[in-house]
Short mmCIF file of C-alpha atoms in Angstrom, two decimals:
data_model
loop_
_atom_site.label_atom_id
_atom_site.label_comp_id
_atom_site.label_asym_id
_atom_site.label_seq_id
_atom_site.Cartn_x
_atom_site.Cartn_y
_atom_site.Cartn_z
CA UNK B 1 -16.68 -85.75 -44.60
CA UNK B 2 -17.05 -87.10 -41.07
CA UNK B 3 -13.28 -86.69 -40.50
CA UNK B 4 -13.24 -83.16 -41.86
CA UNK B 5 -16.24 -82.26 -39.66
CA UNK B 6 -14.40 -83.51 -36.55
CA UNK B 7 -11.28 -81.52 -37.47
CA UNK B 8 -13.41 -78.36 -37.98
CA UNK B 9 -15.06 -78.80 -34.58
CA UNK B 10 -11.67 -79.34 -32.89
CA UNK B 11 -10.19 -76.28 -34.57
CA UNK B 12 -13.16 -74.09 -33.75
CA UNK B 13 -13.07 -75.20 -30.14
CA UNK B 14 -9.37 -74.37 -29.89
CA UNK B 15 -9.90 -70.92 -31.34
CA UNK B 16 -12.78 -70.26 -28.94
CA UNK B 17 -10.62 -71.18 -25.97
CA UNK B 18 -7.81 -68.93 -27.24
CA UNK B 19 -10.22 -66.05 -27.62
CA UNK B 20 -11.48 -66.52 -24.11
CA UNK B 21 -7.94 -66.57 -22.73
CA UNK B 22 -6.99 -63.40 -24.62
CA UNK B 23 -10.17 -61.68 -23.56
CA UNK B 24 -9.55 -62.57 -19.99
CA UNK B 25 -6.03 -61.06 -20.09
CA UNK B 26 -7.02 -57.84 -21.84
CA UNK B 27 -7.40 -54.65 -19.65
CA UNK B 28 -9.90 -51.96 -20.61
CA UNK B 29 -7.86 -48.75 -20.88
CA UNK B 30 -10.87 -46.57 -19.98
CA UNK B 31 -11.50 -48.17 -16.61
CA UNK B 32 -10.27 -46.09 -13.63
CA UNK B 33 -7.23 -47.40 -11.78
CA UNK B 34 -9.27 -47.50 -8.53
CA UNK B 35 -12.75 -48.54 -7.65
CA UNK B 36 -14.29 -45.04 -7.68
CA UNK B 37 -11.45 -43.32 -9.50
CA UNK B 38 -9.74 -42.47 -6.21
CA UNK B 39 -6.83 -44.29 -4.53
CA UNK B 40 -7.20 -46.07 -1.20
CA UNK B 41 -5.61 -43.21 0.72
CA UNK B 42 -7.01 -41.74 3.92
CA UNK B 43 -6.95 -37.97 3.95
CA UNK B 44 -5.55 -36.79 7.28
CA UNK B 45 -5.64 -32.99 6.94
CA UNK B 46 -7.59 -30.31 5.13
CA UNK B 47 -5.76 -27.69 3.08
CA UNK B 48 -6.81 -25.07 5.69
CA UNK B 49 -5.03 -27.10 8.33
CA UNK B 50 -1.99 -27.28 6.04
CA UNK B 51 -2.00 -23.50 5.67
CA UNK B 52 -2.22 -23.06 9.43
CA UNK B 53 1.15 -24.77 9.77
CA UNK B 54 2.87 -21.81 8.17
CA UNK B 55 3.96 -19.22 10.75
CA UNK B 56 6.09 -16.99 8.58
CA UNK B 57 8.94 -19.38 7.88
CA UNK B 58 9.23 -22.54 5.72
CA UNK B 59 7.92 -25.75 7.29
CA UNK B 60 9.44 -29.13 6.45
CA UNK B 61 6.65 -31.72 6.69
CA UNK B 62 7.91 -34.72 8.69
CA UNK B 63 4.59 -36.40 9.59
CA UNK B 64 2.61 -38.81 7.44
CA UNK B 65 0.19 -36.21 6.17
CA UNK B 66 -2.19 -36.93 3.28
CA UNK B 67 -4.00 -34.07 1.56
CA UNK B 68 -6.54 -34.02 -1.19
CA UNK B 69 -8.01 -31.39 -3.49
CA UNK B 70 -9.43 -30.85 -6.97
CA UNK B 71 -7.22 -29.16 -9.61
CA UNK B 72 -8.55 -25.67 -10.35
CA UNK B 73 -5.48 -24.50 -12.34
CA UNK B 74 -3.17 -26.34 -14.75
CA UNK B 75 -0.69 -25.41 -17.44
CA UNK B 76 -2.87 -26.10 -20.47
CA UNK B 77 -3.15 -22.45 -21.56
CA UNK B 78 0.42 -21.61 -20.58
CA UNK B 79 -0.63 -19.05 -17.95
CA UNK B 80 0.62 -21.35 -15.17
CA UNK B 81 4.13 -22.75 -15.58
CA UNK B 82 5.37 -25.89 -13.82
CA UNK B 83 2.67 -25.71 -11.17
CA UNK B 84 -0.88 -26.74 -10.46
CA UNK B 85 -3.36 -25.31 -7.96
CA UNK B 86 -5.74 -27.52 -5.99
CA UNK B 87 -8.62 -26.72 -3.69
CA UNK B 88 -10.74 -28.57 -1.17
CA UNK B 89 -13.78 -27.21 0.61
CA UNK B 90 -11.61 -25.29 3.14
CA UNK B 91 -8.72 -23.71 1.23
CA UNK B 92 -6.35 -23.99 -1.72
CA UNK B 93 -2.63 -24.57 -2.30
CA UNK B 94 -0.18 -24.07 -5.11
CA UNK B 95 2.05 -27.09 -5.88
CA UNK B 96 5.43 -26.47 -7.54
CA UNK B 97 6.33 -29.26 -10.01
CA UNK B 98 9.42 -29.41 -12.19
CA UNK B 99 7.62 -30.88 -15.22
CA UNK B 100 5.73 -29.68 -18.30
CA UNK B 101 2.40 -30.70 -19.82
CA UNK B 102 0.99 -31.28 -16.37
CA UNK B 103 -2.52 -30.93 -17.73
CA UNK B 104 -2.22 -34.34 -19.38
CA UNK B 105 -2.04 -36.03 -15.96
CA UNK B 106 -3.53 -33.40 -13.67
CA UNK B 107 -6.13 -31.53 -15.67
CA UNK B 108 -8.64 -29.13 -14.18
CA UNK B 109 -11.27 -31.26 -12.41
CA UNK B 110 -8.99 -34.16 -11.43
CA UNK B 111 -8.79 -34.95 -7.74
CA UNK B 112 -5.18 -35.16 -6.55
CA UNK B 113 -3.96 -36.81 -3.38
CA UNK B 114 -0.67 -35.56 -1.85
CA UNK B 115 1.52 -37.66 0.42
CA UNK B 116 3.10 -34.60 1.96
CA UNK B 117 5.80 -36.10 4.14
CA UNK B 118 9.10 -34.86 2.78
CA UNK B 119 7.67 -31.73 1.19
CA UNK B 120 8.10 -28.13 2.33
CA UNK B 121 5.39 -25.56 2.91
CA UNK B 122 6.64 -22.09 2.13
CA UNK B 123 5.65 -18.79 0.54
CA UNK B 124 6.61 -16.62 -2.40
CA UNK B 125 5.53 -13.02 -1.92
CA UNK B 126 3.12 -14.24 0.73
CA UNK B 127 1.48 -16.84 -1.48
CA UNK B 128 1.61 -20.29 0.10
CA UNK B 129 3.22 -23.04 -1.96
CA UNK B 130 4.21 -26.70 -1.55
CA UNK B 131 7.64 -27.64 -2.88
CA UNK B 132 10.71 -29.81 -2.29
CA UNK B 133 12.88 -27.78 0.08
CA UNK B 134 13.63 -24.07 -0.37
CA UNK B 135 16.19 -21.98 -2.22
CA UNK B 136 18.51 -19.30 -0.83
CA UNK B 137 15.61 -16.86 -0.67
CA UNK B 138 13.60 -19.34 1.46
CA UNK B 139 11.11 -19.91 -1.35
CA UNK B 140 9.82 -23.42 -2.22
CA UNK B 141 11.72 -25.32 -4.91
CA UNK B 142 9.84 -27.36 -7.51
CA UNK B 143 9.39 -31.07 -6.85
CA UNK B 144 11.80 -32.88 -9.23
CA UNK B 145 10.05 -34.69 -12.08
CA UNK B 146 11.47 -38.04 -11.01
CA UNK B 147 9.87 -37.65 -7.56
CA UNK B 148 6.44 -36.30 -8.51
CA UNK B 149 4.78 -39.73 -8.49
CA UNK B 150 6.18 -40.36 -5.03
CA UNK B 151 4.14 -37.50 -3.65
CA UNK B 152 1.16 -36.97 -5.98
CA UNK B 153 -1.47 -39.59 -6.79
CA UNK B 154 -4.16 -38.83 -9.37
CA UNK B 155 -7.75 -39.61 -8.52
CA UNK B 156 -11.16 -39.23 -10.10
CA UNK B 157 -11.69 -36.84 -13.04
CA UNK B 158 -14.47 -34.47 -13.95
CA UNK B 159 -14.95 -32.91 -10.49
CA UNK B 160 -16.44 -29.45 -10.54
CA UNK B 161 -15.38 -26.72 -8.11
CA UNK B 162 -17.89 -23.92 -7.79
CA UNK B 163 -16.13 -20.54 -7.47
CA UNK B 164 -16.62 -18.50 -4.27
CA UNK B 165 -18.65 -15.40 -5.06
CA UNK B 166 -16.92 -12.39 -3.51
CA UNK B 167 -16.67 -8.63 -3.90
CA UNK B 168 -13.25 -7.17 -4.35
CA UNK B 169 -13.26 -5.58 -0.91
CA UNK B 170 -13.87 -9.03 0.65
CA UNK B 171 -10.67 -10.54 -0.74
CA UNK B 172 -8.04 -11.46 1.84
CA UNK B 173 -5.34 -14.01 2.44
CA UNK B 174 -7.61 -16.85 3.55
CA UNK B 175 -8.98 -17.10 0.00
CA UNK B 176 -5.55 -17.40 -1.67
CA UNK B 177 -5.22 -20.22 -4.19
CA UNK B 178 -9.01 -20.57 -4.40
CA UNK B 179 -11.33 -20.18 -7.33
CA UNK B 180 -13.36 -16.98 -6.99
CA UNK B 181 -16.00 -15.16 -8.99
CA UNK B 182 -16.34 -11.38 -8.96
CA UNK B 183 -19.65 -9.95 -10.11
CA UNK B 184 -19.93 -6.55 -11.77
CA UNK B 185 -16.22 -6.59 -12.45
CA UNK B 186 -14.73 -4.41 -15.13
CA UNK B 187 -11.29 -3.49 -16.40
CA UNK B 188 -10.22 0.06 -15.54
CA UNK B 189 -10.69 2.39 -18.47
CA UNK B 190 -6.98 2.99 -18.85
CA UNK B 191 -6.36 -0.74 -19.32
CA UNK B 192 -9.18 -1.60 -21.74
CA UNK B 193 -6.78 -1.10 -24.65
CA UNK B 194 -4.29 -3.67 -23.30
CA UNK B 195 -3.93 -7.28 -24.36
CA UNK B 196 -3.72 -9.83 -21.53
CA UNK B 197 -0.09 -10.55 -22.27
CA UNK B 198 2.71 -9.13 -24.35
CA UNK B 199 2.73 -11.04 -27.64
CA UNK B 200 6.27 -9.76 -28.36
CA UNK B 201 7.46 -11.27 -25.02
CA UNK B 202 9.07 -7.94 -24.16
CA UNK B 203 7.37 -8.23 -20.78
CA UNK B 204 7.14 -11.58 -19.05
CA UNK B 205 3.83 -10.61 -17.45
CA UNK B 206 1.11 -7.98 -17.97
CA UNK B 207 -1.08 -6.61 -15.19
CA UNK B 208 -4.58 -5.36 -15.92
CA UNK B 209 -6.41 -3.35 -13.24
CA UNK B 210 -9.95 -4.51 -12.34
CA UNK B 211 -12.61 -2.77 -10.26
CA UNK B 212 -16.12 -3.53 -9.15
CA UNK B 213 -18.78 -1.46 -7.34
CA UNK B 214 -16.88 -1.63 -4.02
CA UNK B 215 -13.67 0.18 -3.02
CA UNK B 216 -11.62 -2.96 -3.64
CA UNK B 217 -9.29 -3.56 -6.55
CA UNK B 218 -7.04 -6.21 -8.02
CA UNK B 219 -5.00 -6.93 -11.13
CA UNK B 220 -5.38 -9.77 -13.64
CA UNK B 221 -1.79 -10.91 -14.00
CA UNK B 222 -1.10 -12.94 -17.13
CA UNK B 223 2.03 -14.59 -18.55
CA UNK B 224 3.02 -13.41 -22.01
CA UNK B 225 3.45 -17.09 -22.82
CA UNK B 226 -0.23 -17.82 -22.32
CA UNK B 227 -1.96 -18.91 -25.50
CA UNK B 228 -4.42 -16.00 -25.09
CA UNK B 229 -1.71 -13.36 -24.52
CA UNK B 230 -2.76 -11.47 -27.68
CA UNK B 231 -6.40 -11.27 -26.67
CA UNK B 232 -7.61 -7.79 -25.72
CA UNK B 233 -8.97 -7.12 -22.27
CA UNK B 234 -12.82 -6.95 -22.15
CA UNK B 235 -14.40 -3.48 -22.20
CA UNK B 236 -17.65 -4.43 -20.53
CA UNK B 237 -18.80 -5.37 -17.03
CA UNK B 238 -19.82 -8.77 -15.70
CA UNK B 239 -18.64 -11.93 -13.99
CA UNK B 240 -14.89 -12.47 -13.68
CA UNK B 241 -13.62 -15.86 -12.58
CA UNK B 242 -10.07 -16.90 -11.72
CA UNK B 243 -7.66 -18.10 -9.08
CA UNK B 244 -7.08 -15.49 -6.36
CA UNK B 245 -3.42 -14.99 -5.53
CA UNK B 246 -1.41 -12.44 -3.61
CA UNK B 247 1.97 -10.89 -4.08
CA UNK B 248 3.10 -9.09 -0.96
CA UNK B 249 0.19 -6.71 -0.31
CA UNK B 250 -1.20 -6.79 -3.85
CA UNK B 251 -4.40 -8.64 -4.85
CA UNK B 252 -3.98 -10.65 -8.08
CA UNK B 253 -6.15 -12.95 -10.16
CA UNK B 254 -4.97 -15.65 -12.52
CA UNK B 255 -7.40 -16.57 -15.23
CA UNK B 256 -7.15 -20.06 -16.74
CA UNK B 257 -8.23 -19.02 -20.24
CA UNK B 258 -10.55 -16.46 -21.85
CA UNK B 259 -13.68 -18.33 -20.75
CA UNK B 260 -13.00 -16.87 -17.30
CA UNK B 261 -13.78 -13.37 -18.72
CA UNK B 262 -16.39 -14.35 -21.27
CA UNK B 263 -19.26 -12.84 -19.31
CA UNK B 264 -17.67 -9.37 -19.01
CA UNK B 265 -19.84 -8.03 -21.84
CA UNK B 266 -22.46 -5.92 -20.00
CA UNK B 267 -22.83 -2.21 -19.64
CA UNK B 268 -20.10 -0.62 -17.51
CA UNK B 269 -20.84 0.66 -14.09
CA UNK B 270 -19.40 4.17 -13.97
CA UNK B 271 -18.11 5.54 -11.73
CA UNK B 272 -16.91 2.30 -10.18
CA UNK B 273 -14.92 3.90 -7.36
CA UNK B 274 -16.42 6.79 -5.35
CA UNK B 275 -14.55 10.07 -5.56
CA UNK B 276 -11.40 10.09 -3.46
CA UNK B 277 -11.84 11.34 0.08
CA UNK B 278 -9.11 13.06 1.99
CA UNK B 279 -8.34 15.01 5.12
CA UNK B 280 -9.67 18.58 5.26
CA UNK B 281 -7.89 20.98 7.60
CA UNK B 282 -10.84 22.87 9.04
CA UNK B 283 -10.28 23.44 12.76
CA UNK B 284 -6.88 23.25 14.43
CA UNK B 285 -5.88 20.92 16.04
CA UNK B 286 -7.22 17.95 14.10
CA UNK B 287 -6.98 14.61 16.00
CA UNK B 288 -7.10 11.27 14.18
CA UNK B 289 -7.45 8.13 16.29
CA UNK B 290 -8.05 4.57 15.24
CA UNK B 291 -10.72 3.37 17.66
CA UNK B 292 -13.18 2.59 14.86
CA UNK B 293 -10.87 0.78 12.42
CA UNK B 294 -12.75 -2.49 12.91
CA UNK B 295 -15.28 -0.77 10.59
CA UNK B 296 -13.03 1.29 8.31
CA UNK B 297 -9.91 3.43 8.30
CA UNK B 298 -10.31 7.15 9.01
CA UNK B 299 -11.00 9.36 5.98
CA UNK B 300 -7.79 10.19 4.13
CA UNK B 301 -5.74 7.44 5.80
CA UNK B 302 -4.36 4.59 3.72
CA UNK B 303 -1.88 1.78 4.27
CA UNK B 304 0.72 1.19 1.58
CA UNK B 305 3.32 -1.36 0.49
CA UNK B 306 6.20 -1.11 -2.00
CA UNK B 307 6.69 2.56 -1.15
CA UNK B 308 9.98 4.16 -2.14
CA UNK B 309 11.63 7.58 -2.26
CA UNK B 310 9.90 8.22 -5.59
CA UNK B 311 6.68 6.16 -5.26
CA UNK B 312 3.77 6.69 -2.84
CA UNK B 313 3.23 2.90 -2.57
CA UNK B 314 0.56 0.44 -3.53
CA UNK B 315 -2.78 0.90 -1.77
CA UNK B 316 -2.86 -2.20 0.49
CA UNK B 317 -6.29 -1.98 2.06
CA UNK B 318 -6.75 -5.63 1.09
CA UNK B 319 -3.91 -6.51 3.44
CA UNK B 320 -5.56 -4.61 6.34
CA UNK B 321 -7.06 -6.98 8.89
CA UNK B 322 -10.03 -5.27 10.54
CA UNK B 323 -10.54 -7.84 13.35
CA UNK B 324 -8.51 -7.17 16.53
CA UNK B 325 -5.23 -9.08 16.56
CA UNK B 326 -2.64 -9.85 19.23
CA UNK B 327 0.60 -7.90 19.35
CA UNK B 328 2.47 -11.15 18.91
CA UNK B 329 0.69 -12.19 15.70
CA UNK B 330 3.56 -12.80 13.26
CA UNK B 331 1.78 -12.98 9.90
CA UNK B 332 2.28 -10.09 7.54
CA UNK B 333 -0.45 -7.48 7.34
CA UNK B 334 -1.63 -4.06 8.42
CA UNK B 335 -3.55 -4.70 11.63
CA UNK B 336 -6.03 -3.55 14.20
CA UNK B 337 -4.01 -3.64 17.41
CA UNK B 338 -4.84 -2.51 20.92
CA UNK B 339 -3.04 0.77 21.50
CA UNK B 340 0.26 0.42 23.34
CA UNK B 341 -0.59 3.18 25.77
CA UNK B 342 -1.04 0.27 28.26
CA UNK B 343 1.73 -2.29 27.70
CA UNK B 344 0.41 -4.60 30.48
CA UNK B 345 -2.57 -5.88 28.47
CA UNK B 346 -2.75 -9.67 28.06
CA UNK B 347 -4.13 -11.27 24.87
CA UNK B 348 -7.77 -11.19 26.03
CA UNK B 349 -7.58 -7.58 27.09
CA UNK B 350 -5.86 -6.62 23.84
CA UNK B 351 -8.87 -8.01 21.90
CA UNK B 352 -11.35 -6.23 24.11
CA UNK B 353 -9.54 -2.87 24.34
CA UNK B 354 -11.50 0.09 22.94
CA UNK B 355 -8.36 2.21 22.50
CA UNK B 356 -7.06 0.95 19.15
CA UNK B 357 -3.96 1.61 17.04
CA UNK B 358 -3.18 1.14 13.36
CA UNK B 359 -0.33 -1.35 13.07
CA UNK B 360 1.75 -3.51 10.79
CA UNK B 361 3.82 -6.65 11.07
CA UNK B 362 6.62 -6.91 8.58
CA UNK B 363 7.95 -10.25 7.30
CA UNK B 364 10.86 -11.39 5.21
CA UNK B 365 8.85 -11.03 2.01
CA UNK B 366 7.30 -7.63 2.94
CA UNK B 367 9.89 -5.60 4.79
CA UNK B 368 10.98 -2.23 3.32
CA UNK B 369 8.39 0.06 1.84
CA UNK B 370 5.45 -0.20 4.26
CA UNK B 371 3.83 3.09 5.05
CA UNK B 372 0.98 4.78 6.86
CA UNK B 373 -0.20 7.63 4.54
CA UNK B 374 -2.22 10.76 5.28
CA UNK B 375 -3.74 12.45 2.21
CA UNK B 376 -4.54 16.11 2.91
CA UNK B 377 -6.80 17.89 0.46
CA UNK B 378 -4.67 21.07 0.52
CA UNK B 379 -3.21 23.61 2.93
CA UNK B 380 -4.77 26.65 1.27
CA UNK B 381 -4.74 29.55 3.76
CA UNK B 382 -2.83 27.48 6.30
CA UNK B 383 0.79 27.83 7.52
CA UNK B 384 3.23 26.38 10.02
CA UNK B 385 1.82 22.83 9.77
CA UNK B 386 2.85 20.56 12.61
CA UNK B 387 2.22 16.91 13.33
CA UNK B 388 2.51 14.64 16.35
CA UNK B 389 1.78 10.94 16.88
CA UNK B 390 2.57 7.97 19.07
CA UNK B 391 4.92 5.41 17.50
CA UNK B 392 4.52 2.12 19.28
CA UNK B 393 6.67 -1.02 19.52
CA UNK B 394 4.25 -3.69 20.70
CA UNK B 395 6.04 -7.08 20.72
CA UNK B 396 8.94 -7.23 23.12
CA UNK B 397 9.93 -10.66 21.73
CA UNK B 398 10.80 -9.04 18.33
CA UNK B 399 14.56 -8.51 18.17
CA UNK B 400 14.77 -6.93 14.73
CA UNK B 401 14.81 -3.11 14.54
CA UNK B 402 12.71 -1.14 12.13
CA UNK B 403 13.66 2.46 11.45
CA UNK B 404 10.89 4.86 10.47
CA UNK B 405 10.82 8.32 8.91
CA UNK B 406 8.25 11.03 8.19
CA UNK B 407 8.28 12.51 4.69
CA UNK B 408 5.95 14.40 2.40
CA UNK B 409 5.11 14.88 -1.26
CA UNK B 410 2.63 17.11 -3.10
CA UNK B 411 0.33 16.80 -6.10
CA UNK B 412 -2.09 14.04 -7.22
CA UNK B 413 0.71 11.55 -7.83
CA UNK B 414 3.94 12.68 -6.14
CA UNK B 415 7.15 11.28 -7.55
CA UNK B 416 9.52 12.70 -4.93
CA UNK B 417 9.33 12.89 -1.17
CA UNK B 418 11.14 15.15 1.25
CA UNK B 419 12.16 13.81 4.66
CA UNK B 420 10.93 15.95 7.57
CA UNK B 421 12.71 16.48 10.86
CA UNK B 422 10.98 14.10 13.31
CA UNK B 423 11.84 14.55 16.97
CA UNK B 424 11.43 11.38 19.13
CA UNK B 425 12.23 7.71 18.99
CA UNK B 426 11.77 6.55 15.37
CA UNK B 427 12.49 2.86 15.80
CA UNK B 428 10.41 -0.15 16.74
CA UNK B 429 11.42 -3.66 17.70
CA UNK B 430 14.80 -4.27 19.29
CA UNK B 431 13.13 -6.38 21.99
CA UNK B 432 11.34 -3.30 23.38
CA UNK B 433 7.69 -2.54 24.17
CA UNK B 434 7.07 1.14 24.29
CA UNK B 435 4.85 3.98 23.12
CA UNK B 436 6.83 7.05 22.17
CA UNK B 437 5.54 10.48 21.18
CA UNK B 438 7.01 11.90 17.95
CA UNK B 439 6.70 15.56 16.81
CA UNK B 440 7.25 16.99 13.37
CA UNK B 441 7.47 20.69 12.38
CA UNK B 442 7.12 21.20 8.64
CA UNK B 443 7.95 24.92 9.01
CA UNK B 444 6.92 26.84 5.90
CA UNK B 445 7.47 23.96 3.46
CA UNK B 446 3.77 23.14 3.15
CA UNK B 447 2.32 26.62 3.67
CA UNK B 448 -0.67 27.69 1.51
CA UNK B 449 -0.38 24.80 -0.90
CA UNK B 450 -3.40 24.36 -3.21
CA UNK B 451 -2.35 20.81 -4.19
CA UNK B 452 -2.85 17.57 -2.35
CA UNK B 453 -0.29 16.92 0.39
CA UNK B 454 0.76 13.38 1.21
CA UNK B 455 2.47 12.76 4.55
CA UNK B 456 3.95 9.33 5.19
CA UNK B 457 5.14 7.48 8.27
CA UNK B 458 7.31 5.07 6.30
CA UNK B 459 10.14 2.58 6.53
CA UNK B 460 12.26 2.46 3.40
CA UNK B 461 15.16 0.27 4.50
CA UNK B 462 15.61 -3.31 5.71
CA UNK B 463 15.37 -4.22 9.32
CA UNK B 464 18.46 -4.78 11.47
CA UNK B 465 19.46 -7.74 13.65
CA UNK B 466 17.80 -11.19 13.48
CA UNK B 467 14.72 -12.87 14.75
CA UNK B 468 11.05 -11.78 14.32
CA UNK B 469 10.24 -8.36 12.91
CA UNK B 470 8.42 -5.82 14.98
CA UNK B 471 4.76 -5.30 15.51
CA UNK B 472 4.65 -1.52 14.94
CA UNK B 473 1.75 0.84 15.35
CA UNK B 474 0.69 4.47 15.32
CA UNK B 475 -1.98 6.21 17.39
CA UNK B 476 -3.32 9.65 18.26
CA UNK B 477 -2.12 11.45 15.12
CA UNK B 478 -2.61 15.21 15.41
CA UNK B 479 -2.22 18.04 12.92
CA UNK B 480 -2.07 21.68 13.94
CA UNK B 481 -1.53 24.89 12.00
CA UNK B 482 -1.98 28.64 12.01
#
């Protein structure tokens, strides 16, 4: 018995030691890879500072820049494809990744660190993206799957990003790729019968128009491959949450799943948009200047993008920048410029000038189809309508040439436009700085018309030459008639 007891004790001791060794070698799978869930990486730049590097052309990042943000959009629902969107407390950025099931590694709420050296900052339709070089269209290319871990490092999970609460008319480019919340939002009546996507996949995307109690608007743009594509758009009013994006001059919202629209169940706010206002021809001549555009555009004047010979264009008030800007500002947008009646103004005097002009800077992604539009209520009892205006080329460093035209269409939604005979210089850019007077005589074409009349100062073709595109503007628009 004594011998057996000793053997038992020896065996038990050996087993205990083995258990301790095994336990000491075992790693707990749930423990974070870093002390607080985040890697030992020093963040060098905010996402807003990253965005500021983009001046209208792709930027190859050659410095040791480290960025960080929390994932606000992943591919779990299928509405985002091979991309994630992250946000810090200053801005957001879209990251193009050539991999699927990204939500397994980078789910919403995970902090992500980006070692950005070797990546490229670019834009698609004006939306800023990080990628690995660019394609022939100068758009960012997805980071190859084999290289993703070289640039992206996952951090802590479960982080919550509170959406920015904005009205639709407050949306602008600085909020792109950020999580926003729109109160009192509702789908336009015409779109309440739509589903978010096309379950048949006949259309790759479906756009649903949204309004609130302001004059702003946007569309919810949803992939037909999203797992909620067959869900009908909400009929009520309430909070709408999503990632704010832009495509050229159009405001868009990407929802992550249907929980982003779950609160749109309240009573609708009708009418959402005030009745349309337009220009009434009361006393001839009628002068329209732009000295107060820091507050709002003149009644009946809109700025448009994607205009064509058969389409008025998308209302691009969201792309209009009310604050005074320099003539040399190269970012796309409709702008509040100092009038070019005095071309000697320096930057400070341009900002302070009280004589303002309505302008636009074209870019590679928004070139043809920008327009200044004048909506006239009717010409009942009027004849021999004439128009004059100053067409201004404001940035002498812009070598590209933009060719403008004046045309008109009639009716609530014109589908054809007739080019009018404009007398005067109808080009901007070409390394010139000038303010030229243009006159237009519509003859009898618009006499005594009881319908709406739309007159456009529009560029429908691509610019010529190379280099920066023009800063173009109009001022002192005058209509006269008998």
